[in-house]
CSV table of C-alpha atoms (C1' of nucleotides) in Angstrom, one decimal:
chain,number,residue,atom,x,y,z
A,1,MET,CA,-2.8,30.1,-20.1
A,2,GLY,CA,-5.2,28.7,-22.9
A,3,HIS,CA,-8.5,27.0,-21.4
A,4,SER,CA,-11.2,26.1,-23.6
A,5,ARG,CA,-13.8,23.5,-22.8
A,6,ALA,CA,-12.5,21.2,-25.8
A,7,ASP,CA,-9.2,21.9,-23.4
A,8,LYS,CA,-10.7,20.8,-19.9
A,9,ALA,CA,-12.0,18.0,-21.0
A,10,GLN,CA,-8.5,17.0,-22.6
A,11,THR,CA,-7.5,17.8,-19.2
A,12,HIS,CA,-10.0,15.9,-17.3
A,13,GLU,CA,-8.7,13.1,-19.1
A,14,ARG,CA,-4.8,13.0,-19.1
A,15,LEU,CA,-5.0,13.6,-15.0
A,16,VAL,CA,-7.1,10.5,-14.6
A,17,GLU,CA,-4.3,8.6,-16.8
A,18,ALA,CA,-1.6,10.0,-15.1
A,19,ALA,CA,-3.5,9.0,-11.8
A,20,ALA,CA,-4.0,5.4,-12.6
A,21,THR,CA,-0.5,5.3,-14.2
A,22,ARG,CA,1.1,7.0,-10.8
A,23,PHE,CA,-1.4,4.7,-8.3
A,24,ARG,CA,0.1,1.9,-9.7
A,25,GLU,CA,3.1,1.9,-9.4
A,26,LYS,CA,3.4,3.7,-5.9
A,27,GLY,CA,-0.2,2.9,-4.6
A,28,LEU,CA,-3.0,5.1,-4.2
A,29,ASP,CA,-1.6,7.4,-1.4
A,30,GLY,CA,1.8,7.4,-3.1
A,31,ILE,CA,1.2,10.7,-5.4
A,32,SER,CA,0.1,14.0,-4.4
A,33,LEU,CA,-2.1,16.1,-5.7
A,34,ALA,CA,0.3,18.4,-6.3
A,35,ASP,CA,2.8,15.8,-8.0
A,36,LEU,CA,0.2,15.0,-10.0
A,37,MET,CA,-0.5,18.1,-11.5
A,38,LYS,CA,3.1,19.3,-11.8
A,39,GLU,CA,3.6,16.2,-13.8
A,40,LEU,CA,0.7,18.3,-16.1
A,41,GLY,CA,2.3,21.3,-16.4
A,42,LEU,CA,-0.4,22.9,-14.5
A,43,THR,CA,-0.4,24.3,-10.5
A,44,HIS,CA,-2.1,22.1,-8.0
A,45,GLY,CA,-4.6,25.0,-7.6
A,46,GLY,CA,-6.7,23.9,-10.4
A,47,PHE,CA,-7.4,20.6,-9.4
A,48,TYR,CA,-10.4,20.9,-8.2
A,49,LYS,CA,-12.4,22.1,-10.9
A,50,HIS,CA,-11.7,18.3,-12.2
A,51,PHE,CA,-13.2,16.4,-9.4
A,52,ALA,CA,-15.1,17.1,-6.6
A,53,SER,CA,-12.0,15.7,-4.1
A,54,ARG,CA,-9.1,13.8,-4.3
A,55,ASP,CA,-11.4,9.9,-3.5
A,56,ALA,CA,-12.9,11.0,-6.7
A,57,LEU,CA,-10.5,10.8,-8.7
A,58,VAL,CA,-9.0,7.6,-6.6
A,59,ALA,CA,-12.1,6.2,-8.4
A,60,GLU,CA,-12.0,7.6,-11.9
A,61,ALA,CA,-8.8,6.2,-11.9
A,62,VAL,CA,-9.7,2.9,-10.7
A,63,GLU,CA,-12.2,2.5,-13.1
A,64,TYR,CA,-10.2,3.2,-15.6
A,65,ALA,CA,-7.2,1.0,-14.6
A,66,TYR,CA,-9.9,-1.9,-14.8
A,67,THR,CA,-11.4,-0.9,-18.5
A,68,GLU,CA,-7.6,-0.2,-19.6
A,69,GLY,CA,-7.1,-3.9,-18.5
A,70,GLU,CA,-10.2,-5.3,-20.5
A,71,ARG,CA,-9.3,-4.1,-23.3
A,72,THR,CA,-5.9,-5.8,-22.7
A,73,VAL,CA,-6.8,-9.1,-22.5
A,74,ALA,CA,-9.4,-8.0,-25.3
A,75,GLY,CA,-6.5,-7.3,-27.8
A,76,LEU,CA,-5.4,-10.7,-26.6
A,77,VAL,CA,-6.8,-12.9,-29.5
A,78,ASP,CA,-4.9,-15.6,-31.8
A,79,ASP,CA,-5.7,-16.3,-36.3
A,80,GLN,CA,-9.0,-16.9,-35.1
A,81,GLY,CA,-10.2,-15.1,-32.8
A,82,GLN,CA,-10.2,-16.6,-30.0
A,83,PHE,CA,-9.0,-15.7,-26.8
A,84,ASP,CA,-5.3,-16.3,-26.5
A,85,LEU,CA,-5.0,-17.5,-23.2
A,86,ALA,CA,-1.1,-19.1,-23.6
A,87,ARG,CA,-0.6,-14.7,-24.4
A,88,TYR,CA,-1.7,-13.3,-21.4
A,89,VAL,CA,-0.1,-16.2,-19.2
A,90,ASP,CA,3.6,-14.9,-21.3
A,91,PHE,CA,2.3,-10.7,-21.3
A,92,TYR,CA,0.8,-11.7,-17.3
A,93,LEU,CA,3.9,-12.8,-16.3
A,94,SER,CA,6.7,-11.7,-17.8
A,95,ASP,CA,9.2,-9.1,-16.8
A,96,SER,CA,8.1,-6.3,-18.0
A,97,HIS,CA,5.2,-6.6,-17.0
A,98,ARG,CA,6.3,-7.2,-13.2
A,99,ASP,CA,8.7,-4.0,-14.3
A,100,ALA,CA,5.9,-2.1,-15.3
A,101,PRO,CA,2.8,-1.7,-12.8
A,102,GLY,CA,1.5,1.5,-13.6
A,103,SER,CA,0.4,0.4,-17.3
A,104,GLY,CA,-0.4,-3.4,-16.2
A,105,CYS,CA,-2.9,-5.4,-14.3
A,106,ALA,CA,-5.0,-3.2,-11.6
A,107,ILE,CA,-6.2,-6.2,-9.4
A,108,SER,CA,-2.4,-7.5,-8.7
A,109,ALA,CA,-1.3,-3.7,-8.4
A,110,LEU,CA,-4.1,-2.4,-6.1
A,111,SER,CA,-5.5,-5.4,-4.4
A,112,ALA,CA,-3.6,-4.2,-0.9
A,113,ASP,CA,-4.8,-0.6,-1.2
A,114,ILE,CA,-8.2,-1.4,-2.4
A,115,SER,CA,-8.8,-4.2,0.8
A,116,ARG,CA,-7.8,-1.0,3.2
A,117,ARG,CA,-10.5,1.2,1.4
A,118,ASP,CA,-14.6,2.3,1.9
A,119,GLU,CA,-17.0,-0.6,1.2
A,120,ASP,CA,-17.3,1.1,-2.6
A,121,THR,CA,-14.7,0.8,-3.8
A,122,ARG,CA,-14.3,-2.6,-2.6
A,123,SER,CA,-17.1,-4.0,-3.8
A,124,ARG,CA,-16.5,-1.8,-7.4
A,125,TYR,CA,-13.5,-4.4,-6.9
A,126,ARG,CA,-15.6,-7.5,-6.0
A,127,GLN,CA,-17.6,-6.9,-9.3
A,128,GLN,CA,-14.6,-6.4,-11.5
A,129,LEU,CA,-12.8,-9.8,-10.3
A,130,ASP,CA,-15.9,-11.8,-11.0
A,131,GLY,CA,-15.7,-10.5,-14.7
A,132,ILE,CA,-12.7,-11.3,-15.3
A,133,PHE,CA,-13.4,-15.2,-13.6
A,134,THR,CA,-16.4,-15.2,-15.6
A,135,ARG,CA,-14.4,-13.6,-19.3
A,136,ILE,CA,-11.3,-16.3,-18.7
A,137,GLY,CA,-13.5,-18.9,-17.1
A,138,ALA,CA,-14.6,-19.3,-21.2
A,139,SER,CA,-11.6,-20.5,-22.1
A,140,PHE,CA,-11.7,-23.7,-20.5
A,141,PRO,CA,-14.0,-26.7,-20.8
A,142,GLY,CA,-17.0,-27.8,-18.7
A,143,ASP,CA,-19.4,-26.6,-17.6
A,144,LYS,CA,-19.6,-22.8,-15.8
A,145,ALA,CA,-18.9,-24.1,-12.6
A,146,GLU,CA,-16.1,-26.2,-13.0
A,147,GLN,CA,-14.7,-23.0,-15.6
A,148,ARG,CA,-15.4,-20.7,-12.6
A,149,LYS,CA,-13.3,-22.7,-11.0
A,150,GLN,CA,-10.6,-23.1,-13.3
A,151,ALA,CA,-10.3,-19.3,-13.4
A,152,ILE,CA,-9.9,-18.9,-10.0
A,153,ALA,CA,-7.1,-21.6,-10.2
A,154,LEU,CA,-5.0,-19.6,-12.9
A,155,MET,CA,-5.8,-16.1,-12.2
A,156,THR,CA,-5.0,-16.7,-7.7
A,157,ARG,CA,-2.0,-18.0,-9.1
A,158,MET,CA,-1.1,-16.0,-11.6
A,159,TYR,CA,-2.2,-13.1,-9.0
A,160,GLY,CA,0.4,-14.5,-6.3
A,161,ALA,CA,3.1,-15.0,-8.2
A,162,ILE,CA,3.3,-11.0,-9.5
A,163,LEU,CA,2.5,-10.2,-6.1
A,164,ILE,CA,5.9,-12.2,-4.5
A,165,ALA,CA,7.8,-11.5,-8.0
A,166,ARG,CA,7.7,-7.5,-7.6
A,167,GLY,CA,8.3,-7.5,-4.1
A,168,ALA,CA,11.3,-9.7,-5.0
A,169,GLY,CA,12.2,-6.6,-7.7
A,170,ASN,CA,14.3,-7.1,-10.6
A,171,SER,CA,16.4,-10.3,-9.0
A,172,GLU,CA,17.6,-13.3,-9.5
A,173,LEU,CA,14.7,-14.6,-7.2
A,174,SER,CA,12.0,-12.9,-9.0
A,175,ASN,CA,13.0,-14.0,-12.2
A,176,GLU,CA,12.7,-17.3,-11.2
A,177,ILE,CA,9.6,-17.2,-9.5
A,178,LEU,CA,8.1,-15.8,-12.8
A,179,GLN,CA,9.3,-19.0,-15.2
A,180,THR,CA,8.4,-20.9,-11.9
A,181,VAL,CA,5.0,-20.7,-12.4
A,182,ARG,CA,4.7,-19.6,-16.0
A,183,GLU,CA,6.0,-23.3,-17.2
A,184,GLN,CA,3.6,-24.3,-14.2
A,185,LEU,CA,1.0,-22.7,-16.1
A,186,TYR,CA,1.6,-23.8,-19.7
A,187,ALA,CA,1.0,-27.1,-18.0
A,188,ALA,CA,-2.5,-26.8,-16.8
A,189,LEU,CA,-3.9,-24.6,-19.8
A,190,PRO,CA,-6.6,-26.4,-21.9
A,191,ASN,CA,-5.7,-28.0,-24.8
A,192,GLN,CA,-6.1,-25.5,-27.6
A,193,ALA,CA,-8.7,-26.1,-30.2
B,1,MET,CA,6.1,8.9,34.4
B,2,GLY,CA,7.8,5.6,35.7
B,3,HIS,CA,11.0,5.0,33.4
B,4,SER,CA,13.9,2.8,34.5
B,5,ARG,CA,15.7,1.2,31.5
B,6,ALA,CA,13.7,-2.3,32.1
B,7,ASP,CA,11.0,0.0,30.7
B,8,LYS,CA,12.6,1.7,28.2
B,9,ALA,CA,13.3,-2.2,26.5
B,10,GLN,CA,9.8,-3.3,27.4
B,11,THR,CA,8.6,-0.2,25.5
B,12,HIS,CA,10.5,-0.3,23.1
B,13,GLU,CA,9.3,-3.9,22.3
B,14,ARG,CA,5.6,-3.2,22.6
B,15,LEU,CA,6.4,-0.7,19.9
B,16,VAL,CA,7.5,-3.2,17.5
B,17,GLU,CA,5.0,-5.5,18.2
B,18,ALA,CA,2.3,-2.8,17.9
B,19,ALA,CA,4.0,-2.0,14.4
B,20,ALA,CA,4.2,-5.0,13.3
B,21,THR,CA,0.4,-5.6,13.7
B,22,ARG,CA,-0.6,-2.1,13.0
B,23,PHE,CA,1.4,-2.0,9.5
B,24,ARG,CA,0.4,-6.1,8.3
B,25,GLU,CA,-3.2,-4.3,8.6
B,26,LYS,CA,-2.7,-0.3,7.7
B,27,GLY,CA,0.3,-0.9,5.0
B,28,LEU,CA,3.9,0.7,5.5
B,29,ASP,CA,2.6,4.5,6.0
B,30,GLY,CA,-1.0,3.1,7.6
B,31,ILE,CA,-0.1,4.9,10.5
B,32,SER,CA,1.2,7.7,12.4
B,33,LEU,CA,4.1,7.6,14.7
B,34,ALA,CA,1.8,10.0,16.9
B,35,ASP,CA,-1.0,7.3,17.1
B,36,LEU,CA,1.2,4.2,17.5
B,37,MET,CA,2.5,6.1,20.5
B,38,LYS,CA,-0.6,6.9,21.4
B,39,GLU,CA,-1.5,3.4,21.3
B,40,LEU,CA,1.3,2.8,23.8
B,41,GLY,CA,-0.1,5.4,26.2
B,42,LEU,CA,2.3,7.8,25.3
B,43,THR,CA,3.4,10.9,24.0
B,44,HIS,CA,5.1,11.1,19.9
B,45,GLY,CA,8.2,13.4,21.6
B,46,GLY,CA,9.5,10.3,23.4
B,47,PHE,CA,9.4,8.2,20.0
B,48,TYR,CA,13.7,9.2,18.9
B,49,LYS,CA,14.9,8.0,22.1
B,50,HIS,CA,13.4,4.2,20.9
B,51,PHE,CA,14.5,4.4,17.5
B,52,ALA,CA,17.1,6.7,14.8
B,53,SER,CA,14.2,7.0,12.8
B,54,ARG,CA,10.2,5.9,11.5
B,55,ASP,CA,12.1,3.7,9.1
B,56,ALA,CA,14.1,2.1,11.5
B,57,LEU,CA,10.9,1.9,13.0
B,58,VAL,CA,9.6,0.1,10.2
B,59,ALA,CA,12.5,-2.4,9.4
B,60,GLU,CA,12.5,-4.0,12.9
B,61,ALA,CA,8.4,-4.0,12.7
B,62,VAL,CA,9.2,-6.4,9.2
B,63,GLU,CA,11.8,-8.1,10.9
B,64,TYR,CA,9.5,-9.0,13.8
B,65,ALA,CA,6.8,-9.8,11.5
B,66,TYR,CA,8.9,-12.5,9.6
B,67,THR,CA,9.7,-14.0,13.2
B,68,GLU,CA,6.2,-14.2,14.5
B,69,GLY,CA,5.5,-16.0,10.7
B,70,GLU,CA,8.0,-18.2,11.5
B,71,ARG,CA,7.4,-19.1,14.1
B,72,THR,CA,3.7,-20.0,13.7
B,73,VAL,CA,4.7,-22.2,10.9
B,74,ALA,CA,6.9,-23.7,13.4
B,75,GLY,CA,3.9,-24.8,15.5
B,76,LEU,CA,2.2,-26.5,13.1
B,77,VAL,CA,2.9,-29.7,13.7
B,78,ASP,CA,1.3,-32.8,13.9
B,79,ASP,CA,1.2,-36.3,16.6
B,80,GLN,CA,5.0,-37.3,15.2
B,81,GLY,CA,6.5,-33.8,15.3
B,82,GLN,CA,6.0,-33.3,11.1
B,83,PHE,CA,5.4,-30.3,9.6
B,84,ASP,CA,1.5,-30.5,9.3
B,85,LEU,CA,1.2,-28.3,5.6
B,86,ALA,CA,-2.3,-29.5,5.6
B,87,ARG,CA,-3.2,-27.2,8.6
B,88,TYR,CA,-0.7,-24.6,7.5
B,89,VAL,CA,-3.7,-23.9,4.2
B,90,ASP,CA,-5.8,-24.6,6.3
B,91,PHE,CA,-5.1,-21.6,8.3
B,92,TYR,CA,-3.9,-19.6,5.9
B,93,LEU,CA,-7.0,-19.5,3.8
B,94,SER,CA,-8.8,-19.4,6.4
B,95,ASP,CA,-11.8,-16.8,7.2
B,96,SER,CA,-9.8,-15.2,10.7
B,97,HIS,CA,-6.7,-15.0,8.4
B,98,ARG,CA,-8.3,-13.0,5.8
B,99,ASP,CA,-9.7,-11.0,8.4
B,100,ALA,CA,-6.8,-10.0,11.3
B,101,PRO,CA,-3.7,-9.5,8.7
B,102,GLY,CA,-2.1,-7.9,11.8
B,103,SER,CA,-1.1,-10.6,13.0
B,104,GLY,CA,-0.5,-13.1,9.8
B,105,CYS,CA,1.5,-13.8,7.2
B,106,ALA,CA,4.0,-10.5,6.5
B,107,ILE,CA,4.9,-11.1,2.7
B,108,SER,CA,0.8,-11.1,1.8
B,109,ALA,CA,0.6,-8.1,3.7
B,110,LEU,CA,3.8,-6.3,2.7
B,111,SER,CA,4.5,-7.1,-0.7
B,112,ALA,CA,3.1,-4.3,-2.7
B,113,ASP,CA,4.3,-1.9,-0.1
B,114,ILE,CA,8.0,-3.8,0.5
B,115,SER,CA,7.9,-3.1,-3.7
B,116,ARG,CA,8.1,0.3,-3.5
B,117,ARG,CA,10.8,0.5,-0.9
B,118,ASP,CA,14.4,0.4,-0.6
B,119,GLU,CA,17.2,-2.3,-2.0
B,120,ASP,CA,17.6,-3.0,1.6
B,121,THR,CA,13.8,-3.7,2.2
B,122,ARG,CA,13.7,-5.9,-0.9
B,123,SER,CA,16.8,-7.4,0.1
B,124,ARG,CA,15.5,-8.8,3.6
B,125,TYR,CA,12.3,-10.1,1.5
B,126,ARG,CA,13.7,-12.1,-0.7
B,127,GLN,CA,16.0,-13.7,2.2
B,128,GLN,CA,12.9,-14.6,4.3
B,129,LEU,CA,10.5,-15.2,0.9
B,130,ASP,CA,13.7,-18.1,0.2
B,131,GLY,CA,13.2,-19.6,3.5
B,132,ILE,CA,10.0,-20.1,3.2
B,133,PHE,CA,10.5,-22.1,-0.2
B,134,THR,CA,13.3,-24.5,1.2
B,135,ARG,CA,11.3,-24.4,4.6
B,136,ILE,CA,7.9,-25.5,2.4
B,137,GLY,CA,9.4,-27.7,0.1
B,138,ALA,CA,11.1,-29.7,2.5
B,139,SER,CA,7.4,-31.4,2.6
B,140,PHE,CA,7.4,-32.4,-1.0
B,141,PRO,CA,8.7,-35.5,-2.3
B,142,GLY,CA,11.8,-35.4,-5.1
B,143,ASP,CA,14.9,-33.3,-5.6
B,144,LYS,CA,15.4,-30.2,-3.4
B,145,ALA,CA,15.3,-28.4,-7.2
B,146,GLU,CA,11.5,-30.3,-7.3
B,147,GLN,CA,10.4,-29.4,-3.9
B,148,ARG,CA,11.2,-26.1,-4.5
B,149,LYS,CA,8.8,-25.5,-7.5
B,150,GLN,CA,5.6,-27.2,-5.4
B,151,ALA,CA,7.1,-25.1,-2.7
B,152,ILE,CA,6.8,-21.8,-4.9
B,153,ALA,CA,3.2,-23.9,-7.0
B,154,LEU,CA,1.5,-23.4,-2.9
B,155,MET,CA,3.5,-20.4,-1.9
B,156,THR,CA,2.4,-18.2,-4.9
B,157,ARG,CA,-1.4,-19.5,-4.6
B,158,MET,CA,-2.1,-19.2,-1.4
B,159,TYR,CA,-0.6,-15.7,-1.4
B,160,GLY,CA,-2.3,-14.5,-4.7
B,161,ALA,CA,-6.0,-16.3,-2.8
B,162,ILE,CA,-5.4,-14.4,0.1
B,163,LEU,CA,-4.4,-11.4,-1.4
B,164,ILE,CA,-7.5,-10.4,-3.9
B,165,ALA,CA,-9.8,-12.7,-1.4
B,166,ARG,CA,-8.4,-9.5,1.2
B,167,GLY,CA,-9.7,-7.4,-1.6
B,168,ALA,CA,-13.1,-8.4,-2.0
B,169,GLY,CA,-13.9,-8.4,1.7
B,170,ASN,CA,-15.5,-10.3,4.1
B,171,SER,CA,-17.8,-11.2,1.1
B,172,GLU,CA,-19.7,-14.5,-0.8
B,173,LEU,CA,-17.3,-14.0,-3.2
B,174,SER,CA,-14.1,-13.3,-1.5
B,175,ASN,CA,-15.5,-17.0,0.5
B,176,GLU,CA,-15.5,-18.4,-3.1
B,177,ILE,CA,-12.1,-17.6,-3.6
B,178,LEU,CA,-11.0,-19.2,-0.3
B,179,GLN,CA,-12.9,-22.1,-0.6
B,180,THR,CA,-12.0,-23.4,-3.6
B,181,VAL,CA,-8.3,-22.7,-3.5
B,182,ARG,CA,-7.9,-24.7,0.0
B,183,GLU,CA,-10.2,-27.4,-2.2
B,184,GLN,CA,-7.6,-27.6,-4.6
B,185,LEU,CA,-4.3,-27.3,-2.7
B,186,TYR,CA,-6.1,-29.8,-0.5
B,187,ALA,CA,-5.3,-31.8,-3.8
B,188,ALA,CA,-2.4,-31.3,-4.6
B,189,LEU,CA,-0.9,-31.9,-1.6
B,190,PRO,CA,2.0,-34.8,-1.2
B,191,ASN,CA,0.7,-38.0,0.9
B,192,GLN,CA,0.8,-38.2,3.9
B,193,ALA,CA,3.8,-41.1,5.6
C,1,DA,C1',-20.0,36.2,-19.1
C,2,DT,C1',-17.5,32.5,-18.8
C,3,DT,C1',-14.2,29.5,-17.1
C,4,DA,C1',-9.6,27.3,-17.0
C,5,DT,C1',-5.7,27.9,-14.6
C,6,DC,C1',-2.5,29.7,-11.3
C,7,DT,C1',-1.7,32.7,-7.0
C,8,DA,C1',-1.3,32.5,-2.6
C,9,DT,C1',-3.0,30.9,1.8
C,10,DA,C1',-6.2,28.1,4.9
C,11,DG,C1',-5.5,24.7,8.3
C,12,DA,C1',-5.2,19.4,9.0
C,13,DT,C1',-1.0,16.3,9.6
C,14,DC,C1',3.4,14.1,9.5
C,15,DT,C1',8.5,13.5,10.8
C,16,DA,C1',12.0,15.1,14.1
C,17,DT,C1',14.0,17.9,17.3
C,18,DA,C1',15.1,20.8,21.7
C,19,DG,C1',14.3,22.2,26.2
C,20,DA,C1',11.2,20.7,31.1
C,21,DT,C1',10.2,17.1,33.8
C,22,DA,C1',10.7,13.0,37.1
C,23,DA,C1',11.1,9.0,37.8
C,24,DT,C1',15.5,5.7,38.6
C,25,DG,C1',20.3,3.7,40.2
C,26,DC,C1',24.8,4.5,41.3
D,1,DA,C1',23.4,11.7,37.7
D,2,DT,C1',21.3,9.4,34.4
D,3,DT,C1',17.2,9.1,31.4
D,4,DA,C1',13.1,7.7,29.8
D,5,DT,C1',8.9,10.6,28.9
D,6,DC,C1',6.5,14.4,28.2
D,7,DT,C1',5.7,19.3,26.1
D,8,DA,C1',6.2,22.4,22.8
D,9,DT,C1',7.6,23.1,18.1
D,10,DA,C1',9.8,23.5,13.8
D,11,DG,C1',9.9,22.4,9.5
D,12,DA,C1',7.6,19.7,5.4
D,13,DT,C1',3.9,17.7,3.2
D,14,DC,C1',-1.1,17.5,2.0
D,15,DT,C1',-5.8,18.3,0.5
D,16,DA,C1',-8.9,21.8,0.2
D,17,DT,C1',-10.4,26.9,-0.7
D,18,DA,C1',-10.7,31.6,-2.4
D,19,DG,C1',-9.9,35.3,-5.0
D,20,DA,C1',-7.2,37.1,-9.3
D,21,DT,C1',-5.9,36.7,-14.4
D,22,DA,C1',-6.0,36.2,-19.2
D,23,DA,C1',-8.2,33.6,-22.2
D,24,DT,C1',-12.0,30.7,-25.0
D,25,DG,C1',-17.2,31.9,-26.4
D,26,DC,C1',-21.4,34.0,-26.7
DNA sequence: ATTATCTATAGATCTATAGATAATGC
DNA sequence: ATTATCTATAGATCTATAGATAATGC
């Protein structure tokens, strides 16, 4: 079997990571605990030594996905170490991001599911969304209020585009949507310093 | 019991209608056949005299929701009988549309679920989305290609806004998103004739 | 001795089917 | 006679728990 305390911590982490991927791919109800444990080569009985309930795993996995998203954004910097908004748009509206929701933005992948969850989950979601508006807004000129409006404008366009591009699968229409919105957003980006 | 052929046709229709509502509210897997039948005052055993499978109901219910959406759009006309795009934006980004997905736009309510379904469902979705771009595009000036780009621009913004407004529930942030995007879209509407 | 994981299972829920019941409609 | 709906249930699946097993770690 093999089960040191270090193993347990690692199993916990691997569970959260696998869940964060599968939940974004298949939805928060889209994978069973048995299948998830099987994916790690474990049996389902051991699950509750790691989490009090399935909901507890959901909470940790969503948290993990949020943090992963923040790291992705933080890594998109230009030569001067400034956040590169154009690269973010490129990534966000790419075919690969559309086709791999499991490693992509949690907001677009999980908003519909989260809107059907409890208030705690939605409250945490609001906090995350608010932080995104603040971080993205910083790339725009103007005062805080104007920056925030620009961030809301940009993000709603990307969320809407990837939502329907995913609904349309990998298709001509889906590619058209992504490309069209990419072009429109390039035109709306602030001039680079 | 009461069960004429007319009753059967009515039961079928009521099932599709109730499913179209609950699926948009709770997701395509969010309500069981037993609960759906109970909602109509029926027991679950009779379901399969109406549909070959649960998936068959999903297909009909999604179809129903699409058609309902088209009727809603078709009803938004101004004094001259022209489609009133401003009223559409108003309706789409309203608090009431956010809070009542069951009677609202099927695209924003079901895109995430549909992206996880079979190719037939996604193919039908593409057809619906393409039709929406054509109909909405007709309100914009320019050639077909330009109209289509404008329609994609408008619709992605509305889809993205309602997606995250719903994730954020009925909250200050949610209201801010809806209001901000409404204002931005008013400014982008074509001048009325 | 402790504990991470495994085996086994309880209890709930879900889709689907079989056969009974009570109306309709020829 | 036909059939829309009901009762009952099979079979699958899911979350959660109990107790056994085989390692770790004092």
